[in-house]
Coordinates of C-alpha atoms in Angstrom, one line a residue:
Chain X
X1 CA 11.0 -8.1 2.4
X2 CA 12.7 -11.4 1.7
X3 CA 15.9 -11.7 -0.1
X4 CA 15.9 -12.6 -3.7
X5 CA 17.8 -14.8 -6.1
X6 CA 20.5 -13.3 -8.4
X7 CA 18.4 -11.1 -10.6
X8 CA 20.4 -11.8 -13.9
X9 CA 19.1 -15.3 -13.9
X10 CA 15.6 -13.9 -13.9
X11 CA 14.7 -15.9 -11.0
X12 CA 11.2 -15.4 -9.6
X13 CA 10.4 -15.3 -5.9
X14 CA 8.2 -18.2 -4.8
X15 CA 5.9 -16.8 -2.0
X16 CA 3.3 -19.6 -2.3
X17 CA 4.2 -21.0 1.1
X18 CA 3.7 -17.7 2.8
X19 CA 0.4 -17.1 1.1
X20 CA -0.8 -20.6 2.2
X21 CA 0.1 -19.6 5.6
X22 CA -1.7 -16.3 5.6
X23 CA -4.8 -18.0 4.6
X24 CA -4.7 -21.0 7.0
X25 CA -8.3 -20.1 8.1
X26 CA -9.4 -21.2 4.7
X27 CA -10.6 -24.8 4.4
X28 CA -9.6 -25.4 0.8
X29 CA -5.9 -25.4 1.4
X30 CA -5.8 -27.5 4.5
X31 CA -4.3 -30.8 4.7
X32 CA -6.8 -33.8 4.9
X33 CA -6.0 -34.4 8.6
X34 CA -6.9 -30.8 9.6
X35 CA -10.0 -31.0 7.7
X36 CA -11.0 -34.2 9.6
X37 CA -10.3 -32.6 12.8
X38 CA -12.5 -29.6 12.1
X39 CA -15.4 -31.8 10.9
X40 CA -14.9 -33.8 13.9
X41 CA -15.2 -30.6 15.9
X42 CA -18.5 -29.8 14.2
X43 CA -19.8 -33.1 14.8
X44 CA -18.9 -33.1 18.5
X45 CA -20.9 -29.8 18.9
X46 CA -23.9 -31.6 17.5
X47 CA -23.5 -34.5 19.8
X48 CA -23.1 -32.0 22.8
X49 CA -26.3 -30.2 21.7
X50 CA -27.9 -33.5 21.5
X51 CA -27.2 -34.6 24.8
X52 CA -28.0 -31.3 26.5
X53 CA -31.3 -30.9 24.7
X54 CA -32.5 -34.7 24.9
X55 CA -31.7 -35.0 28.6
X56 CA -33.6 -31.6 29.3
X57 CA -30.8 -30.7 31.5
X58 CA -31.6 -28.1 34.2
X59 CA -28.8 -26.4 35.7
X60 CA -30.7 -23.7 37.6
X61 CA -28.9 -20.7 36.0
X62 CA -29.5 -22.1 32.5
X63 CA -32.2 -24.8 31.4
X64 CA -32.3 -26.8 28.2
X65 CA -35.9 -27.9 28.9
X66 CA -37.2 -25.9 25.9
X67 CA -34.4 -26.4 23.6
X68 CA -35.1 -28.7 20.7
X69 CA -32.6 -31.4 19.8
X70 CA -30.8 -31.4 16.5
X71 CA -33.2 -34.0 15.0
X72 CA -36.1 -31.8 16.0
X73 CA -34.4 -28.7 14.4
X74 CA -33.7 -31.0 11.3
X75 CA -37.3 -31.9 10.9
X76 CA -38.4 -28.4 11.3
X77 CA -35.8 -27.3 8.7
X78 CA -37.1 -30.0 6.3
X79 CA -40.6 -28.7 6.8
X80 CA -39.6 -25.0 6.2
X81 CA -37.7 -26.2 3.1
X82 CA -40.9 -27.6 1.6
X83 CA -42.9 -24.6 2.8
X84 CA -43.9 -21.8 0.2
X85 CA -43.0 -19.1 2.7
X86 CA -39.2 -19.9 2.5
X87 CA -38.7 -18.0 -0.7
X88 CA -40.5 -15.0 0.8
X89 CA -38.6 -15.0 3.9
X90 CA -35.4 -15.5 2.4
X91 CA -36.0 -12.9 -0.5
X92 CA -37.2 -10.3 2.0
X93 CA -34.1 -10.7 4.3
X94 CA -31.7 -10.7 1.3
X95 CA -33.0 -7.6 -0.1
X96 CA -32.8 -5.8 3.2
X97 CA -29.2 -7.0 4.0
X98 CA -28.0 -6.1 0.6
X99 CA -29.6 -2.7 0.6
X100 CA -28.2 -2.1 4.0
X101 CA -24.8 -3.5 3.0
X102 CA -24.5 -1.6 -0.3
X103 CA -25.3 1.7 1.4
X104 CA -22.9 1.1 4.1
X105 CA -20.3 0.2 1.5
X106 CA -20.7 3.4 -0.6
X107 CA -20.9 5.6 2.7
X108 CA -18.0 3.7 4.5
X109 CA -15.7 3.8 1.9
X110 CA -16.6 7.4 0.8
X111 CA -16.2 8.7 4.1
X112 CA -13.2 6.4 5.1
X113 CA -11.3 7.9 1.9
X114 CA -12.1 11.4 3.2
X115 CA -11.1 10.8 6.7
X116 CA -7.9 8.9 5.7
X117 CA -6.8 11.6 3.3
X118 CA -7.9 15.0 4.8
X119 CA -7.2 16.3 8.2
X120 CA -10.1 18.5 8.1
X121 CA -12.6 15.8 7.2
X122 CA -11.0 13.8 10.0
X123 CA -11.4 16.5 12.6
X124 CA -15.0 17.2 11.5
X125 CA -16.4 13.5 11.0
X126 CA -14.4 11.3 13.3
X127 CA -16.0 12.8 16.7
X128 CA -19.6 12.5 15.9
X129 CA -18.8 8.9 14.3
X130 CA -17.1 7.8 17.4
X131 CA -20.2 8.9 19.5
X132 CA -22.6 6.8 17.1
X133 CA -20.5 3.9 16.8
X134 CA -21.0 2.1 20.1
X135 CA -24.9 2.5 19.8
X136 CA -26.2 -1.1 19.1
X137 CA -28.6 -1.8 16.5
X138 CA -31.3 -2.4 18.8
X139 CA -31.3 0.9 20.2
X140 CA -31.9 2.5 16.6
X141 CA -35.1 0.8 16.5
X142 CA -37.5 3.3 17.8
X143 CA -35.7 6.3 16.1
X144 CA -35.5 4.2 12.8
X145 CA -39.2 3.8 12.9
X146 CA -39.8 7.5 13.5
X147 CA -37.4 8.6 10.9
X148 CA -38.3 6.4 8.0
X149 CA -41.7 6.5 6.2
X150 CA -41.5 2.7 5.2
X151 CA -40.7 -0.2 7.7
X152 CA -38.6 -1.7 4.9
X153 CA -36.4 1.4 4.8
X154 CA -36.0 1.4 8.6
X155 CA -34.9 -2.3 8.4
X156 CA -32.3 -1.7 5.7
X157 CA -31.2 1.3 7.9
X158 CA -30.6 -1.0 10.9
X159 CA -28.5 -3.5 8.7
X160 CA -26.8 -0.4 7.5
X161 CA -25.6 0.8 10.9
X162 CA -24.3 -2.7 11.6
X163 CA -22.1 -2.8 8.3
X164 CA -21.1 0.8 8.4
X165 CA -18.3 1.0 11.0
X166 CA -16.4 -2.0 9.9
X167 CA -16.1 -0.9 6.5
X168 CA -15.5 2.9 7.5
X169 CA -12.8 1.8 10.0
X170 CA -11.1 -0.6 7.8
X171 CA -11.0 1.9 4.8
X172 CA -9.6 4.6 7.1
X173 CA -6.9 2.2 8.2
X174 CA -6.1 1.0 4.7
X175 CA -5.8 4.7 3.4
X176 CA -3.4 5.4 6.3
X177 CA -1.3 2.4 5.7
X178 CA -0.6 3.3 2.1
X179 CA 3.2 3.9 1.8
X180 CA 3.9 7.8 1.5
X181 CA 6.6 6.8 -0.9
X182 CA 4.3 5.5 -3.4
X183 CA 2.4 8.8 -3.3
X184 CA 5.5 10.8 -3.7
X185 CA 6.5 8.6 -6.5
X186 CA 3.2 9.1 -8.3
X187 CA 3.4 12.8 -7.8
X188 CA 6.9 12.8 -9.3
X189 CA 5.5 10.9 -12.2
X190 CA 2.8 13.6 -12.9
X191 CA -0.1 12.4 -10.9
X192 CA -2.5 15.1 -9.4
X193 CA -4.8 14.6 -6.6
X194 CA -7.6 12.8 -8.3
X195 CA -5.2 10.4 -10.1
X196 CA -3.3 9.7 -6.8
X197 CA -6.8 8.9 -5.2
X198 CA -7.8 6.6 -8.0
X199 CA -4.5 5.0 -8.9
X200 CA -2.6 4.8 -5.6
X201 CA -4.9 5.4 -2.6
X202 CA -7.8 3.3 -3.6
X203 CA -6.0 0.2 -4.9
X204 CA -3.6 0.4 -2.1
X205 CA -6.3 0.5 0.5
X206 CA -8.4 -2.2 -1.4
X207 CA -7.3 -5.4 0.6
X208 CA -8.1 -3.5 3.9
X209 CA -11.5 -2.3 2.3
X210 CA -12.4 -5.9 1.3
X211 CA -11.6 -7.1 4.9
X212 CA -13.9 -4.4 6.2
X213 CA -16.7 -5.3 3.7
X214 CA -16.5 -9.1 4.6
X215 CA -16.7 -8.2 8.3
X216 CA -19.5 -5.8 7.5
X217 CA -21.4 -8.2 5.6
X218 CA -21.3 -10.5 8.6
X219 CA -22.6 -7.6 11.0
X220 CA -25.4 -6.8 8.6
X221 CA -26.8 -10.2 9.2
X222 CA -26.0 -10.0 12.7
X223 CA -28.4 -7.0 12.8
X224 CA -31.0 -8.7 10.9
X225 CA -33.1 -10.1 13.5
X226 CA -33.1 -6.9 15.4
X227 CA -34.2 -5.2 12.2
X228 CA -36.9 -7.7 11.4
X229 CA -38.5 -7.1 14.7
X230 CA -40.1 -4.3 13.0
X231 CA -41.2 -6.3 10.0
X232 CA -44.8 -7.1 9.6
X233 CA -44.7 -10.7 7.9
X234 CA -41.5 -11.9 6.1
X235 CA -37.8 -12.3 6.8
X236 CA -35.5 -14.8 8.3
X237 CA -35.2 -12.8 11.5
X238 CA -38.9 -12.2 11.6
X239 CA -39.4 -15.9 11.3
X240 CA -37.2 -16.5 14.2
X241 CA -38.9 -14.0 16.4
X242 CA -42.3 -15.1 15.3
X243 CA -41.5 -18.7 16.2
X244 CA -40.7 -17.6 19.7
X245 CA -43.9 -15.8 20.0
X246 CA -45.8 -18.8 18.6
X247 CA -43.9 -21.1 20.9
X248 CA -42.5 -23.2 17.8
X249 CA -39.2 -23.7 19.6
X250 CA -37.8 -25.8 16.9
X251 CA -38.3 -23.2 14.2
X252 CA -36.2 -20.7 16.5
X253 CA -33.1 -22.8 15.9
X254 CA -33.8 -23.3 12.4
X255 CA -34.0 -19.6 11.9
X256 CA -30.8 -19.0 13.9
X257 CA -28.8 -21.3 11.8
X258 CA -30.0 -20.2 8.6
X259 CA -29.0 -16.6 9.6
X260 CA -25.5 -18.0 10.5
X261 CA -25.3 -19.9 7.2
X262 CA -26.4 -16.9 5.1
X263 CA -24.1 -14.5 6.9
X264 CA -21.1 -16.8 6.6
X265 CA -21.9 -17.6 2.9
X266 CA -22.2 -13.9 1.9
X267 CA -19.0 -13.0 4.0
X268 CA -17.3 -15.7 2.0
X269 CA -18.8 -14.3 -1.2
X270 CA -17.6 -10.8 -0.6
X271 CA -13.9 -12.4 0.1
X272 CA -14.1 -14.0 -3.1
X273 CA -15.2 -11.1 -5.1
X274 CA -12.5 -9.1 -3.3
X275 CA -9.8 -11.7 -4.4
X276 CA -11.0 -11.2 -8.0
X277 CA -10.8 -7.5 -7.7
X278 CA -7.2 -7.5 -6.2
X279 CA -5.3 -10.3 -8.4
X280 CA -2.0 -8.8 -7.3
X281 CA -2.3 -10.0 -3.7
X282 CA -2.6 -13.6 -4.7
X283 CA 0.3 -13.8 -7.1
X284 CA 3.1 -14.0 -4.4
X285 CA 2.7 -10.2 -3.5
X286 CA 4.0 -8.7 -0.5
X287 CA 1.2 -6.2 -0.4
Chain Y
X1 CA 8.0 31.9 -18.0
X2 CA 10.2 32.0 -21.0
X3 CA 10.9 28.9 -23.1
X4 CA 13.9 27.3 -21.8
X5 CA 16.4 24.9 -23.3
X6 CA 15.9 21.3 -22.3
X7 CA 19.3 20.7 -21.1
X8 CA 18.9 19.8 -17.3
X9 CA 21.0 22.5 -15.9
X10 CA 20.7 22.4 -12.1
X11 CA 21.3 25.5 -10.0
X12 CA 21.3 25.7 -6.3
X13 CA 21.8 29.0 -4.6
X14 CA 22.3 29.5 -0.8
X15 CA 20.1 26.7 0.0
X16 CA 19.2 25.6 3.5
X17 CA 16.5 23.1 4.8
X18 CA 15.0 22.7 8.1
X19 CA 13.2 19.6 9.2
X20 CA 11.1 18.8 12.3
X21 CA 8.5 20.4 14.4
X22 CA 9.0 23.8 15.9
X23 CA 11.2 23.1 19.0
X24 CA 12.8 19.9 17.6
X25 CA 13.7 21.5 14.2
X26 CA 17.2 21.3 12.9
X27 CA 19.1 22.4 9.9
X28 CA 19.8 19.4 7.6
X29 CA 21.7 21.4 5.0
X30 CA 23.2 24.7 5.0
X31 CA 24.6 27.2 2.5
X32 CA 24.7 24.7 -0.4
X33 CA 25.3 26.6 -3.6
X34 CA 26.4 24.8 -6.9
X35 CA 25.8 24.6 -10.6
X36 CA 25.4 21.3 -12.4
X37 CA 25.6 21.7 -16.3
X38 CA 23.2 19.6 -18.5
X39 CA 24.0 16.0 -19.1
X40 CA 26.5 15.7 -16.3
X41 CA 26.5 12.6 -14.2
X42 CA 27.1 13.9 -10.6
X43 CA 27.4 11.8 -7.3
X44 CA 26.6 13.0 -4.0
X45 CA 28.8 11.4 -1.4
X46 CA 28.4 11.7 2.3
X47 CA 28.0 10.0 5.5
X48 CA 24.5 8.7 6.6
X49 CA 22.2 11.2 7.6
X50 CA 24.2 14.2 6.4
X51 CA 21.3 15.4 4.3
X52 CA 22.3 14.4 0.7
X53 CA 18.8 12.7 0.4
X54 CA 17.1 15.8 1.6
X55 CA 18.8 18.0 -0.9
X56 CA 17.6 15.5 -3.5
X57 CA 14.1 15.5 -2.1
X58 CA 14.1 19.5 -2.5
X59 CA 15.2 19.0 -6.2
X60 CA 12.5 16.6 -6.7
X61 CA 10.0 19.1 -5.2
X62 CA 9.0 17.0 -2.1
X63 CA 10.6 19.2 0.4
X64 CA 10.7 22.9 0.6
X65 CA 13.7 25.0 1.3
X66 CA 13.9 27.1 4.2
X67 CA 16.1 29.5 2.5
X68 CA 17.8 30.1 -1.0
X69 CA 16.4 28.5 -4.3
X70 CA 16.9 25.6 -6.5
X71 CA 16.0 25.6 -10.3
X72 CA 16.4 23.4 -13.2
X73 CA 17.0 25.3 -16.5
X74 CA 16.3 28.5 -14.8
X75 CA 12.7 27.5 -13.7
X76 CA 12.4 27.3 -9.9
X77 CA 11.3 24.1 -8.3
X78 CA 7.9 24.6 -6.8
X79 CA 6.7 21.0 -6.4
X80 CA 7.1 17.4 -8.0
X81 CA 7.2 17.4 -11.8
X82 CA 7.8 14.5 -14.2
X83 CA 10.7 16.4 -15.7
X84 CA 12.6 15.7 -12.5
X85 CA 12.3 12.0 -12.2
X86 CA 13.2 10.4 -8.8
X87 CA 14.1 6.8 -8.1
X88 CA 14.1 5.8 -4.5
X89 CA 16.0 3.0 -2.8
X90 CA 13.0 0.7 -2.6
X91 CA 9.1 0.1 -2.4
X92 CA 7.8 2.5 -4.9
X93 CA 6.5 0.3 -7.7
X94 CA 2.7 0.2 -7.6
X95 CA 2.0 -3.5 -6.3
X96 CA -1.4 -3.6 -8.2
X97 CA 0.0 -2.7 -11.6
X98 CA 1.8 -5.1 -13.9
X99 CA 5.4 -4.1 -14.9
X100 CA 4.4 -2.6 -18.0
X101 CA 1.6 -0.7 -16.6
X102 CA 3.9 0.7 -13.9
X103 CA 6.4 2.0 -16.7
X104 CA 3.4 3.4 -18.5
X105 CA 2.2 5.3 -15.5
X106 CA 3.8 8.7 -16.6
X107 CA 2.3 8.5 -20.0
X108 CA -1.1 7.6 -18.5
X109 CA -1.1 10.9 -16.4
X110 CA 0.0 12.8 -19.6
X111 CA -3.3 11.5 -21.1
X112 CA -1.6 9.3 -23.8
X113 CA -4.0 6.6 -25.3
X114 CA -3.5 3.0 -23.9
X115 CA -1.8 1.4 -27.1
X116 CA 0.5 4.0 -27.5
X117 CA 1.6 4.2 -24.1
X118 CA 2.1 0.4 -23.6
X119 CA 4.0 0.4 -26.7
X120 CA 6.4 3.0 -25.5
X121 CA 6.6 1.2 -22.1
X122 CA 7.8 -2.0 -23.8
X123 CA 10.3 -0.2 -25.4
X124 CA 11.8 1.3 -22.3
X125 CA 11.4 -2.2 -20.7
X126 CA 13.6 -3.6 -23.3
X127 CA 16.1 -0.8 -22.7
X128 CA 16.5 -2.1 -19.1
X129 CA 16.6 -5.8 -20.4
X130 CA 12.9 -6.6 -18.8
X131 CA 10.7 -7.0 -22.0
X132 CA 10.0 -10.6 -21.0
X133 CA 8.7 -9.6 -17.5
X134 CA 6.2 -7.0 -18.8
X135 CA 3.0 -8.7 -17.6
X136 CA 4.3 -9.8 -14.3
X137 CA 3.4 -8.0 -10.9
X138 CA 6.3 -6.2 -9.3
X139 CA 6.2 -8.5 -6.3
X140 CA 7.3 -11.4 -8.6
X141 CA 10.5 -9.6 -9.6
X142 CA 13.9 -9.8 -7.6
X143 CA 14.9 -6.4 -6.0
X144 CA 17.4 -5.7 -8.9
X145 CA 14.8 -6.1 -11.4
X146 CA 12.4 -3.9 -9.7
X147 CA 15.0 -1.2 -9.7
X148 CA 15.4 -1.6 -13.4
X149 CA 11.5 -1.1 -13.8
X150 CA 11.9 2.0 -11.5
X151 CA 14.5 3.5 -13.8
X152 CA 12.4 2.6 -17.0
X153 CA 9.3 4.2 -15.2
X154 CA 11.1 7.4 -14.7
X155 CA 12.9 7.5 -18.0
X156 CA 9.8 7.2 -19.9
X157 CA 9.0 10.7 -19.0
X158 CA 12.1 11.9 -20.7
X159 CA 13.2 13.9 -17.6
X160 CA 15.5 16.7 -17.8
X161 CA 17.1 15.5 -14.6
X162 CA 17.2 12.0 -12.9
X163 CA 17.5 12.0 -9.2
X164 CA 18.6 8.7 -7.6
X165 CA 18.5 8.2 -4.0
X166 CA 20.9 5.4 -3.1
X167 CA 18.8 3.3 -5.8
X168 CA 21.2 0.3 -5.3
X169 CA 21.6 0.3 -1.6
X170 CA 19.5 -2.5 -0.9
X171 CA 20.9 -4.8 -3.4
X172 CA 23.6 -7.5 -3.1
X173 CA 27.1 -6.6 -4.2
X174 CA 26.9 -8.5 -7.5
X175 CA 23.6 -7.2 -8.6
X176 CA 24.7 -3.8 -7.5
X177 CA 27.6 -4.0 -9.9
X178 CA 25.3 -5.1 -12.8
X179 CA 23.0 -2.3 -12.1
X180 CA 25.6 0.2 -12.1
X181 CA 26.8 -1.0 -15.6
X182 CA 23.3 -1.1 -16.8
X183 CA 22.6 2.5 -15.5
X184 CA 25.8 3.9 -17.3
X185 CA 24.7 2.1 -20.4
X186 CA 21.3 3.5 -20.3
X187 CA 22.4 7.1 -19.6
X188 CA 24.9 6.8 -22.6
X189 CA 21.9 6.4 -24.8
X190 CA 19.4 8.9 -23.1
X191 CA 21.8 11.5 -21.8
X192 CA 20.1 13.4 -19.1
X193 CA 21.6 15.0 -16.0
X194 CA 21.9 12.5 -13.0
X195 CA 22.2 13.4 -9.5
X196 CA 23.1 10.2 -7.8
X197 CA 23.1 10.0 -3.9
X198 CA 25.3 7.4 -2.3
X199 CA 27.5 6.5 0.7
X200 CA 29.6 4.0 -1.5
X201 CA 32.8 5.6 -2.6
X202 CA 33.5 3.0 -5.2
X203 CA 30.1 3.5 -6.7
X204 CA 30.4 7.2 -6.7
X205 CA 33.8 7.0 -8.5
X206 CA 32.8 4.4 -11.1
X207 CA 29.6 6.2 -12.0
X208 CA 30.2 10.0 -11.8
X209 CA 31.8 12.8 -14.0
X210 CA 32.0 14.8 -10.9
X211 CA 31.8 13.9 -7.1
X212 CA 30.4 16.2 -4.5
X213 CA 31.3 15.3 -1.0
X214 CA 28.9 16.4 1.9
X215 CA 29.9 17.0 5.6
X216 CA 27.9 15.4 8.4
X217 CA 24.8 17.4 9.5
X218 CA 24.2 20.2 9.0
X219 CA 25.4 19.3 5.4
X220 CA 27.6 21.4 3.4
X221 CA 29.6 20.8 0.2
X222 CA 33.2 19.8 1.6
X223 CA 34.6 19.1 -1.7
X224 CA 33.8 19.1 -5.5
X225 CA 36.1 17.4 -7.8
X226 CA 35.9 15.9 -11.3
X227 CA 36.5 12.1 -12.0
X228 CA 38.4 12.1 -15.2
X229 CA 38.2 8.5 -16.3
X230 CA 37.1 7.6 -19.9
X231 CA 34.0 6.2 -20.8
X232 CA 32.7 3.7 -21.4
X233 CA 34.0 2.5 -17.9
X234 CA 35.0 -1.0 -17.3
X235 CA 34.9 -3.0 -13.9
X236 CA 38.9 -3.0 -13.9
X237 CA 38.9 0.7 -13.2
X238 CA 38.2 0.2 -9.5
X239 CA 41.8 -1.4 -9.3
X240 CA 43.6 1.5 -11.2
X241 CA 46.1 3.5 -9.1
X242 CA 44.4 6.7 -10.1
X243 CA 41.0 5.4 -8.8
X244 CA 42.7 4.4 -5.6
X245 CA 44.2 8.0 -5.2
X246 CA 40.7 9.5 -5.5
X247 CA 39.4 6.8 -3.2
X248 CA 42.0 7.8 -0.5
X249 CA 41.0 11.4 -1.0
X250 CA 37.4 10.6 -0.2
X251 CA 38.1 8.5 2.6
X252 CA 40.1 11.3 4.2
X253 CA 37.3 13.7 3.7
X254 CA 34.7 11.3 5.1
X255 CA 36.6 10.4 8.2
X256 CA 34.7 11.4 11.2
X257 CA 36.7 14.3 13.0
X258 CA 35.4 13.4 16.3
X259 CA 33.4 10.7 18.0
X260 CA 29.8 11.0 16.9
X261 CA 26.8 9.0 16.9
X262 CA 25.7 7.8 13.5
X263 CA 22.8 9.8 12.5
X264 CA 19.5 8.2 11.4
X265 CA 19.0 8.0 7.6
X266 CA 16.8 10.8 6.1
X267 CA 14.6 10.4 3.1
X268 CA 13.8 12.6 0.2
X269 CA 10.3 13.0 2.0
X270 CA 11.9 14.5 5.1
X271 CA 12.2 12.6 8.4
X272 CA 11.4 9.0 8.7
X273 CA 7.8 8.5 9.5
X274 CA 7.0 8.1 13.3
X275 CA 4.0 5.9 12.7
X276 CA 4.9 2.3 13.1
X277 CA 4.0 1.4 9.5
X278 CA 7.0 -0.9 9.2
X279 CA 8.9 1.3 6.8
X280 CA 12.7 0.9 7.3
X281 CA 14.1 4.3 7.5

């Protein structure tokens, strides 16, 4: 805890500088020079991609013969943008990711609170979850098809498995990190178990839960291509995989970039919503 | 349970507390018996780790006795209760609640309607001179202001006893003096029994009606003497010869008999947490 000015003067601590440092990954607070540097890094990546793809470089172990150039990818993206199918692809993928993510959020936060608060719940739930955790999304596909009557449900389930663990583990961590003195103070002020969960544990763990949700949103998109291998016709992941089977190599890259952008955008959205839900962490709070 | 008078009388009978797991368990306090009449301001003075905070934790209901009993107004302590308010040294305001919502928390737990509890909370904030900061978050306040909010948050429950665990220990000397005077001022207006733990002799003598001196672990009561100075008290008191005499007496009692290693500070919640959660013990 940082020292404070004499309190009789009503001095208020200014922790803005600390907050800015903690958020240095965010672009909007960077000095212009560093923004330029980051933009240059992106541009350089494009140039390298162009050089590798246009020269059809073949290194033996890896070959760029079938990789489209940025210009080809851009043309394909432009074509997709004007295709009536784009909305259907996007809509299908968004619905699946959202369904999987929301289910993972509800289950992850619920189980995380239980595991973090109760030793019995921890002993009962953690061992099976630890076994399930390393199983990759793709390994779930056959069982998901067998378990769920509709392919939509099995696809949502695959994205659910991706989002669940980051949310669950971050919730557990957040609950455990709540200062026991806060809980004791609440009890001495007349709070029962329910009130402690609502008024102390949940807000105390909220920043950690939000971090988990942002990561989970990213991993949900991560699992989307895997999930949409099951799909019959629509979805960005399906579009990417179909482009490969139809040898539309330009579209593969378009699909990949689209997933990347959507994943990044929705994670950012989760963080923004999270910041709105936890106003105390912005105003020079020390946690 | 019969209806008891709300006077805040504390009785401790043959109390002992053990902390730690099986093999490593040790007696923190032993054979403590005392009675504190209602409305008295008592300071519990002792070296670091002697168990004075542990005794406070038992009164608050956060720690169980291994022997004996503690009661307030004849009612045995069997868990935390808003009638036994406790103020810790630091870090117990809810960072996600504004100052006024922190103070109103106890009333919210009693189910009092929002408008009513916020109005009362503002009154108590005015009592500690912080009505202008009602809508800030705790992290926006200095350490001394945060402790004033703590005091207001506990007093709004109109506790029979106010338990304070080195509440000003983390403050700088100047803020500390301001807070001591503020506490006496508030206590004069809302008389409640105060049990105030400190290892600062000046603080104990300046505040208390009565001082209890505890021995190093296992803690016992070494001495129990009244502090006869008039109230309201002024800062000049600390240079008074009679104040110096009492201070000498305390220094003699607290002087280590043999070379011992300083003990780690205990908290009203028991042993300091072993997990590396960054909480200073």
